[in-house]
mmCIF file of C-alpha atoms and ligand atoms in Angstrom:
data_model
loop_
_atom_site.group_PDB
_atom_site.id
_atom_site.type_symbol
_atom_site.label_atom_id
_atom_site.label_comp_id
_atom_site.label_asym_id
_atom_site.label_seq_id
_atom_site.Cartn_x
_atom_site.Cartn_y
_atom_site.Cartn_z
ATOM 1 C CA UNK A 1 0.094 -0.047 0.190
ATOM 2 C CA UNK A 2 1.296 3.323 -0.990
ATOM 3 C CA UNK A 3 1.932 5.936 2.063
ATOM 4 C CA UNK A 4 -0.412 8.399 0.759
ATOM 5 C CA UNK A 5 -3.070 6.432 -0.866
ATOM 6 C CA UNK A 6 -6.883 8.363 -0.797
ATOM 7 C CA UNK A 7 -4.970 11.380 0.765
ATOM 8 C CA UNK A 8 -5.346 14.884 -1.075
ATOM 9 C CA UNK A 9 -2.232 16.879 -1.184
ATOM 10 C CA UNK A 10 -2.177 20.919 -1.898
ATOM 11 C CA UNK A 11 0.792 21.904 -3.168
ATOM 12 C CA UNK A 12 1.705 25.895 -4.056
ATOM 13 C CA UNK A 13 4.263 26.650 -6.367
ATOM 14 C CA UNK A 14 3.956 23.380 -7.833
ATOM 15 C CA UNK A 15 4.567 24.545 -11.493
ATOM 16 C CA UNK A 16 8.031 24.018 -11.653
ATOM 17 C CA UNK A 17 11.144 23.479 -9.379
ATOM 18 C CA UNK A 18 10.957 22.177 -6.048
ATOM 19 C CA UNK A 19 7.044 22.289 -5.866
ATOM 20 C CA UNK A 20 6.926 19.970 -8.916
ATOM 21 C CA UNK A 21 9.427 17.777 -7.551
ATOM 22 C CA UNK A 22 7.278 17.586 -4.295
ATOM 23 C CA UNK A 23 3.959 17.094 -6.198
ATOM 24 C CA UNK A 24 5.192 14.422 -8.344
ATOM 25 C CA UNK A 25 6.412 12.456 -5.092
ATOM 26 C CA UNK A 26 3.179 12.663 -3.432
ATOM 27 C CA UNK A 27 1.559 11.394 -6.559
ATOM 28 C CA UNK A 28 3.818 8.552 -7.218
ATOM 29 C CA UNK A 29 3.057 7.384 -3.331
ATOM 30 C CA UNK A 30 -0.658 7.362 -4.121
ATOM 31 C CA UNK A 31 -2.040 10.724 -3.531
ATOM 32 C CA UNK A 32 -4.494 13.090 -5.169
ATOM 33 C CA UNK A 33 -2.563 16.679 -6.000
ATOM 34 C CA UNK A 34 -3.888 20.095 -6.353
ATOM 35 C CA UNK A 35 -1.586 21.731 -8.200
ATOM 36 C CA UNK A 36 -1.366 25.285 -7.548
ATOM 37 C CA UNK A 37 1.012 27.637 -9.443
ATOM 38 C CA UNK A 38 0.639 31.522 -10.385
ATOM 39 C CA UNK A 39 0.862 31.009 -14.275
ATOM 40 C CA UNK A 40 -1.784 28.613 -15.381
ATOM 41 C CA UNK A 41 0.178 26.766 -17.943
ATOM 42 C CA UNK A 42 2.715 25.963 -15.678
ATOM 43 C CA UNK A 43 0.243 24.487 -13.192
ATOM 44 C CA UNK A 44 -1.341 22.705 -16.139
ATOM 45 C CA UNK A 45 1.999 21.194 -17.395
ATOM 46 C CA UNK A 46 2.927 19.541 -13.904
ATOM 47 C CA UNK A 47 -0.831 18.291 -13.850
ATOM 48 C CA UNK A 48 -0.580 16.797 -17.103
ATOM 49 C CA UNK A 49 2.882 15.353 -16.606
ATOM 50 C CA UNK A 50 1.295 13.624 -13.377
ATOM 51 C CA UNK A 51 -1.836 12.821 -14.921
ATOM 52 C CA UNK A 52 0.085 11.100 -17.974
ATOM 53 C CA UNK A 53 1.462 8.505 -15.268
ATOM 54 C CA UNK A 54 -1.252 8.347 -12.722
ATOM 55 C CA UNK A 55 -4.762 9.058 -14.641
ATOM 56 C CA UNK A 56 -6.903 11.571 -12.671
ATOM 57 C CA UNK A 57 -4.613 11.894 -10.057
ATOM 58 C CA UNK A 58 -3.992 15.673 -10.401
ATOM 59 C CA UNK A 59 -6.057 19.232 -10.809
ATOM 60 C CA UNK A 60 -4.374 22.217 -11.809
ATOM 61 C CA UNK A 61 -5.206 25.816 -10.131
ATOM 62 C CA UNK A 62 -3.836 29.161 -10.880
ATOM 63 C CA UNK A 63 -3.499 31.746 -8.259
ATOM 64 C CA UNK A 64 -1.484 34.576 -6.824
ATOM 65 C CA UNK A 65 -1.088 33.278 -3.359
ATOM 66 C CA UNK A 66 -0.719 36.658 -2.086
ATOM 67 C CA UNK A 67 -4.281 37.546 -2.875
ATOM 68 C CA UNK A 68 -6.385 36.484 0.312
ATOM 69 C CA UNK A 69 -9.910 36.190 -1.589
ATOM 70 C CA UNK A 70 -8.464 34.594 -4.455
ATOM 71 C CA UNK A 71 -6.871 31.755 -2.513
ATOM 72 C CA UNK A 72 -9.904 31.230 -0.472
ATOM 73 C CA UNK A 73 -11.804 30.863 -3.562
ATOM 74 C CA UNK A 74 -9.224 28.090 -4.914
ATOM 75 C CA UNK A 75 -9.534 26.358 -1.414
ATOM 76 C CA UNK A 76 -13.165 26.306 -2.083
ATOM 77 C CA UNK A 77 -12.688 24.828 -5.510
ATOM 78 C CA UNK A 78 -10.221 21.982 -4.218
ATOM 79 C CA UNK A 79 -12.509 21.019 -1.592
ATOM 80 C CA UNK A 80 -15.302 20.735 -4.153
ATOM 81 C CA UNK A 81 -12.990 18.864 -6.527
ATOM 82 C CA UNK A 82 -11.450 16.579 -4.189
ATOM 83 C CA UNK A 83 -13.802 16.471 -1.051
ATOM 84 C CA UNK A 84 -11.106 16.718 1.310
ATOM 85 C CA UNK A 85 -7.550 17.995 1.956
ATOM 86 C CA UNK A 86 -5.004 15.981 4.197
ATOM 87 C CA UNK A 87 -1.740 17.734 3.577
ATOM 88 C CA UNK A 88 -0.915 21.366 2.700
ATOM 89 C CA UNK A 89 2.614 22.393 1.307
ATOM 90 C CA UNK A 90 3.388 25.974 1.316
ATOM 91 C CA UNK A 91 6.037 26.040 -1.484
ATOM 92 C CA UNK A 92 5.570 29.168 -3.376
ATOM 93 C CA UNK A 93 8.102 31.679 -3.160
ATOM 94 C CA UNK A 94 10.071 34.553 -5.055
ATOM 95 C CA UNK A 95 13.453 36.330 -4.522
ATOM 96 C CA UNK A 96 14.051 40.000 -5.054
ATOM 97 C CA UNK A 97 17.456 40.350 -4.037
ATOM 98 C CA UNK A 98 19.598 43.689 -3.059
ATOM 99 C CA UNK A 99 21.424 45.101 -0.166
ATOM 100 C CA UNK A 100 18.936 46.569 2.270
ATOM 101 C CA UNK A 101 20.134 50.039 1.688
ATOM 102 C CA UNK A 102 18.972 50.096 -1.535
ATOM 103 C CA UNK A 103 16.028 47.886 -1.444
ATOM 104 C CA UNK A 104 12.658 49.520 -2.651
ATOM 105 C CA UNK A 105 9.718 49.243 -0.527
ATOM 106 C CA UNK A 106 8.016 47.239 -3.748
ATOM 107 C CA UNK A 107 10.407 44.645 -3.511
ATOM 108 C CA UNK A 108 10.010 44.238 0.239
ATOM 109 C CA UNK A 109 6.429 43.891 -0.069
ATOM 110 C CA UNK A 110 6.329 41.674 -2.844
ATOM 111 C CA UNK A 111 8.571 39.019 -1.034
ATOM 112 C CA UNK A 112 6.683 39.132 2.283
ATOM 113 C CA UNK A 113 3.378 39.281 0.800
ATOM 114 C CA UNK A 114 4.281 35.939 -1.822
ATOM 115 C CA UNK A 115 6.456 33.900 0.671
ATOM 116 C CA UNK A 116 4.957 34.789 4.232
ATOM 117 C CA UNK A 117 1.243 36.257 3.646
ATOM 118 C CA UNK A 118 0.956 33.695 0.983
ATOM 119 C CA UNK A 119 1.509 30.767 3.225
ATOM 120 C CA UNK A 120 -0.743 32.029 5.959
ATOM 121 C CA UNK A 121 -3.625 32.668 3.056
ATOM 122 C CA UNK A 122 -3.540 29.025 2.134
ATOM 123 C CA UNK A 123 -3.525 27.953 5.880
ATOM 124 C CA UNK A 124 -6.934 29.991 6.341
ATOM 125 C CA UNK A 125 -8.294 28.238 3.332
ATOM 126 C CA UNK A 126 -7.249 24.742 3.986
ATOM 127 C CA UNK A 127 -7.243 24.690 7.761
ATOM 128 C CA UNK A 128 -10.934 24.242 8.582
ATOM 129 C CA UNK A 129 -11.795 21.038 6.563
ATOM 130 C CA UNK A 130 -8.519 19.341 8.541
ATOM 131 C CA UNK A 131 -9.887 20.771 11.950
ATOM 132 C CA UNK A 132 -13.145 19.182 10.923
ATOM 133 C CA UNK A 133 -11.354 15.884 9.804
ATOM 134 C CA UNK A 134 -9.416 16.118 12.994
ATOM 135 C CA UNK A 135 -6.276 15.413 11.137
ATOM 136 C CA UNK A 136 -3.987 16.947 8.798
ATOM 137 C CA UNK A 137 -0.263 17.982 7.722
ATOM 138 C CA UNK A 138 1.010 21.449 7.127
ATOM 139 C CA UNK A 139 4.507 21.759 5.789
ATOM 140 C CA UNK A 140 6.004 25.293 5.124
ATOM 141 C CA UNK A 141 9.271 25.396 2.856
ATOM 142 C CA UNK A 142 11.499 27.989 4.544
ATOM 143 C CA UNK A 143 15.227 28.572 3.383
ATOM 144 C CA UNK A 144 18.402 28.374 5.007
ATOM 145 C CA UNK A 145 18.303 32.110 4.372
ATOM 146 C CA UNK A 146 15.690 32.328 7.061
ATOM 147 C CA UNK A 147 17.849 30.261 9.427
ATOM 148 C CA UNK A 148 21.264 32.227 8.801
ATOM 149 C CA UNK A 149 20.543 35.290 6.918
ATOM 150 C CA UNK A 150 22.142 36.057 3.712
ATOM 151 C CA UNK A 151 23.671 39.070 2.444
ATOM 152 C CA UNK A 152 21.184 40.919 -0.117
ATOM 153 C CA UNK A 153 18.113 39.002 1.255
ATOM 154 C CA UNK A 154 16.884 41.035 3.975
ATOM 155 C CA UNK A 155 13.476 40.681 2.533
ATOM 156 C CA UNK A 156 13.695 36.846 1.725
ATOM 157 C CA UNK A 157 15.226 36.018 5.262
ATOM 158 C CA UNK A 158 12.614 37.972 6.717
ATOM 159 C CA UNK A 159 9.800 36.150 5.270
ATOM 160 C CA UNK A 160 11.424 32.676 5.605
ATOM 161 C CA UNK A 161 12.340 33.302 9.506
ATOM 162 C CA UNK A 162 8.710 34.244 9.731
ATOM 163 C CA UNK A 163 7.337 31.183 8.250
ATOM 164 C CA UNK A 164 9.300 29.466 11.126
ATOM 165 C CA UNK A 165 7.494 31.650 13.934
ATOM 166 C CA UNK A 166 4.144 31.369 12.078
ATOM 167 C CA UNK A 167 4.600 27.368 11.695
ATOM 168 C CA UNK A 168 5.274 27.095 15.647
ATOM 169 C CA UNK A 169 2.447 29.277 16.464
ATOM 170 C CA UNK A 170 0.186 27.184 14.272
ATOM 171 C CA UNK A 171 1.512 23.830 15.444
ATOM 172 C CA UNK A 172 0.316 24.851 19.227
ATOM 173 C CA UNK A 173 -3.134 26.010 17.852
ATOM 174 C CA UNK A 174 -3.783 22.985 16.173
ATOM 175 C CA UNK A 175 -2.037 19.898 18.027
ATOM 176 C CA UNK A 176 -5.166 18.886 19.893
ATOM 177 C CA UNK A 177 -6.780 18.642 16.322
ATOM 178 C CA UNK A 178 -4.168 16.126 15.357
ATOM 179 C CA UNK A 179 -2.614 18.389 12.746
ATOM 180 C CA UNK A 180 0.967 18.668 12.663
ATOM 181 C CA UNK A 181 2.797 21.711 11.527
ATOM 182 C CA UNK A 182 6.509 21.755 10.210
ATOM 183 C CA UNK A 183 8.907 23.425 8.251
ATOM 184 C CA UNK A 184 11.420 22.267 5.541
ATOM 185 C CA UNK A 185 14.210 24.541 5.099
ATOM 186 C CA UNK A 186 16.257 24.026 1.922
ATOM 187 C CA UNK A 187 19.896 25.097 1.175
ATOM 188 C CA UNK A 188 20.769 25.716 -2.473
ATOM 189 C CA UNK A 189 18.967 23.681 -4.599
ATOM 190 C CA UNK A 190 19.157 23.539 -8.473
ATOM 191 C CA UNK A 191 15.857 25.184 -9.929
ATOM 192 C CA UNK A 192 15.114 28.445 -11.907
ATOM 193 C CA UNK A 193 15.586 30.267 -8.947
ATOM 194 C CA UNK A 194 19.385 29.532 -8.596
ATOM 195 C CA UNK A 195 19.943 29.157 -12.355
ATOM 196 C CA UNK A 196 20.917 32.557 -12.338
ATOM 197 C CA UNK A 197 23.639 32.674 -9.934
ATOM 198 C CA UNK A 198 26.838 33.865 -11.298
ATOM 199 C CA UNK A 199 29.901 31.058 -11.311
ATOM 200 C CA UNK A 200 31.524 33.144 -8.364
ATOM 201 C CA UNK A 201 28.404 33.004 -6.255
ATOM 202 C CA UNK A 202 27.996 29.298 -6.965
ATOM 203 C CA UNK A 203 31.472 28.790 -5.908
ATOM 204 C CA UNK A 204 31.146 30.986 -2.719
ATOM 205 C CA UNK A 205 28.287 29.036 -1.833
ATOM 206 C CA UNK A 206 29.585 25.478 -2.481
ATOM 207 C CA UNK A 207 32.508 26.330 -0.225
ATOM 208 C CA UNK A 208 30.002 27.075 2.677
ATOM 209 C CA UNK A 209 28.314 23.597 2.202
ATOM 210 C CA UNK A 210 30.067 20.596 4.134
ATOM 211 C CA UNK A 211 28.571 18.541 1.170
ATOM 212 C CA UNK A 212 30.083 20.965 -0.992
ATOM 213 C CA UNK A 213 27.418 20.538 -3.999
ATOM 214 C CA UNK A 214 23.685 22.045 -4.626
ATOM 215 C CA UNK A 215 20.920 19.694 -3.926
ATOM 216 C CA UNK A 216 18.109 18.489 -6.004
ATOM 217 C CA UNK A 217 14.243 19.281 -5.886
ATOM 218 C CA UNK A 218 13.959 15.257 -5.006
ATOM 219 C CA UNK A 219 16.071 15.881 -1.719
ATOM 220 C CA UNK A 220 13.350 18.408 -0.299
ATOM 221 C CA UNK A 221 10.272 16.311 -1.711
ATOM 222 C CA UNK A 222 11.679 13.224 0.192
ATOM 223 C CA UNK A 223 11.816 15.258 3.508
ATOM 224 C CA UNK A 224 8.326 16.747 2.687
ATOM 225 C CA UNK A 225 6.849 13.376 2.201
ATOM 226 C CA UNK A 226 8.264 12.144 5.422
ATOM 227 C CA UNK A 227 6.563 14.932 7.484
ATOM 228 C CA UNK A 228 3.493 14.511 5.713
ATOM 229 C CA UNK A 229 3.772 10.501 6.338
ATOM 230 C CA UNK A 230 2.284 8.741 9.492
ATOM 231 C CA UNK A 231 5.760 8.036 10.563
ATOM 232 C CA UNK A 232 6.177 11.616 11.583
ATOM 233 C CA UNK A 233 2.713 11.715 13.547
ATOM 234 C CA UNK A 234 4.854 12.816 16.502
ATOM 235 C CA UNK A 235 6.932 15.637 15.227
ATOM 236 C CA UNK A 236 5.276 18.716 15.257
ATOM 237 C CA UNK A 237 6.756 22.503 15.326
ATOM 238 C CA UNK A 238 10.023 21.671 13.803
ATOM 239 C CA UNK A 239 12.607 22.592 11.490
ATOM 240 C CA UNK A 240 14.228 20.175 9.277
ATOM 241 C CA UNK A 241 17.396 21.714 7.457
ATOM 242 C CA UNK A 242 17.963 19.863 3.927
ATOM 243 C CA UNK A 243 20.767 21.980 2.879
ATOM 244 C CA UNK A 244 24.117 19.814 2.734
ATOM 245 C CA UNK A 245 25.063 20.803 6.241
ATOM 246 C CA UNK A 246 25.328 24.543 5.176
ATOM 247 C CA UNK A 247 23.297 25.909 8.427
ATOM 248 C CA UNK A 248 24.648 23.748 11.250
HETATM 249 P P1 NDP B 301 11.248 28.568 -8.744
HETATM 250 O O1 NDP B 301 11.286 30.045 -8.794
HETATM 251 O O2 NDP B 301 11.780 27.472 -9.457
HETATM 252 O O3 NDP B 301 9.574 28.261 -8.712
HETATM 253 C C1 NDP B 301 8.745 28.858 -7.986
HETATM 254 C C2 NDP B 301 7.226 28.519 -7.800
HETATM 255 O O4 NDP B 301 6.440 29.318 -6.965
HETATM 256 C C3 NDP B 301 6.657 28.633 -9.324
HETATM 257 O O5 NDP B 301 5.943 27.591 -9.610
HETATM 258 C C4 NDP B 301 6.249 29.601 -9.426
HETATM 259 O O6 NDP B 301 4.607 29.966 -9.999
HETATM 260 C C5 NDP B 301 5.417 29.793 -7.546
HETATM 261 N N1 NDP B 301 5.084 31.232 -7.204
HETATM 262 C C6 NDP B 301 5.749 32.587 -7.204
HETATM 263 N N2 NDP B 301 5.068 33.223 -6.860
HETATM 264 C C7 NDP B 301 3.922 32.680 -6.738
HETATM 265 C C8 NDP B 301 2.600 33.642 -6.409
HETATM 266 N N3 NDP B 301 2.699 34.729 -6.107
HETATM 267 N N4 NDP B 301 1.493 32.936 -6.408
HETATM 268 C C9 NDP B 301 1.560 31.506 -6.739
HETATM 269 N N5 NDP B 301 2.436 30.876 -7.215
HETATM 270 C C10 NDP B 301 3.668 31.584 -6.969
HETATM 271 O O7 NDP B 301 11.462 28.182 -7.077
HETATM 272 P P2 NDP B 301 12.084 27.141 -6.113
HETATM 273 O O8 NDP B 301 11.243 25.966 -6.895
HETATM 274 O O9 NDP B 301 13.359 26.991 -6.282
HETATM 275 O O10 NDP B 301 11.610 27.484 -4.911
HETATM 276 C C11 NDP B 301 10.553 26.761 -4.349
HETATM 277 C C12 NDP B 301 10.471 27.194 -2.848
HETATM 278 O O11 NDP B 301 11.747 26.680 -2.350
HETATM 279 C C13 NDP B 301 10.611 28.727 -2.411
HETATM 280 O O12 NDP B 301 9.614 29.059 -1.565
HETATM 281 C C14 NDP B 301 11.880 29.110 -2.357
HETATM 282 O O13 NDP B 301 12.040 30.213 -1.533
HETATM 283 C C15 NDP B 301 12.110 27.948 -1.570
HETATM 284 N N6 NDP B 301 13.761 27.576 -1.579
HETATM 285 C C16 NDP B 301 14.499 27.614 -2.592
HETATM 286 C C17 NDP B 301 15.832 27.321 -2.503
HETATM 287 C C18 NDP B 301 16.695 27.091 -3.965
HETATM 288 O O14 NDP B 301 17.625 27.068 -3.929
HETATM 289 N N7 NDP B 301 16.030 26.867 -5.027
HETATM 290 C C19 NDP B 301 16.638 27.348 -1.256
HETATM 291 C C20 NDP B 301 15.671 27.443 -0.291
HETATM 292 C C21 NDP B 301 14.215 27.865 -0.372
HETATM 293 P P3 NDP B 301 4.663 29.782 -11.550
HETATM 294 O O15 NDP B 301 5.378 28.785 -12.158
HETATM 295 O O16 NDP B 301 3.534 29.895 -12.095
HETATM 296 O O17 NDP B 301 5.607 31.214 -11.734
#
């Protein structure tokens, strides 16, 4: 029996990168997937790829996670389409890097609104059915930047550290309902987000990683699937760093 048979998993930012790897991982282990992305063609592409292997397993949804009302509407559609929600993975995220001295107000707001408020918006949309079911898993994707801080990422690090505080508060609020809430904090992972890094920055980053290489989306997906599984039922409010040892 697959670990996530008959479970419904909502993954934001699943149109590409780490989110796509997470969606595919859960689908491969028997789950039905709500594939959420900002761009319709991207969520459709991931859903098509999943459905090609597991017919009918995935449905695509396009929404800006920062838009509270639009996210509530998507939450209602997910529940209408699948009838339940067992796992929520808040993975959608952006960077707008720059030194704080020159960072624009827009770059601050865009990153906080997407990375932190976006996760809150999906929690608001999906928590009630989990409470009613008296069970569920929420996994928020933070970053090594939220643990250590990285120069040029005041906005991004604040959003990712904020996710950790939100996770711990929420974990305390919903533990009595059988819902666990945890964080996975990736280090440098090969995706579009890191594809634009200069060779110098890549070398500098690798020098700080004990395992001396970038990770893959599948490394993150494996950790997320573990925290969503029955084996992790006694783990809540925790931060699991999957970063090649960078933040230890
Ligand atoms: P990508 O840039 O490759 O993909 C980001 C995904 O998030 C896309 O699917 C994108 O949608 C979606 N997204 C972005 N903004 C919004 C929005 N406003 N509303 C809905 N969806 C949105 O990023 P990664 O896969 O690399 O990163 C995934 C998560 O992991 C992020 O939270 C990131 O901060 C975190 N992370 C990544 C690391 C890395 O090294 N790559 C390191 C540490 C953390 P669309 O495709 O439609 O544009």
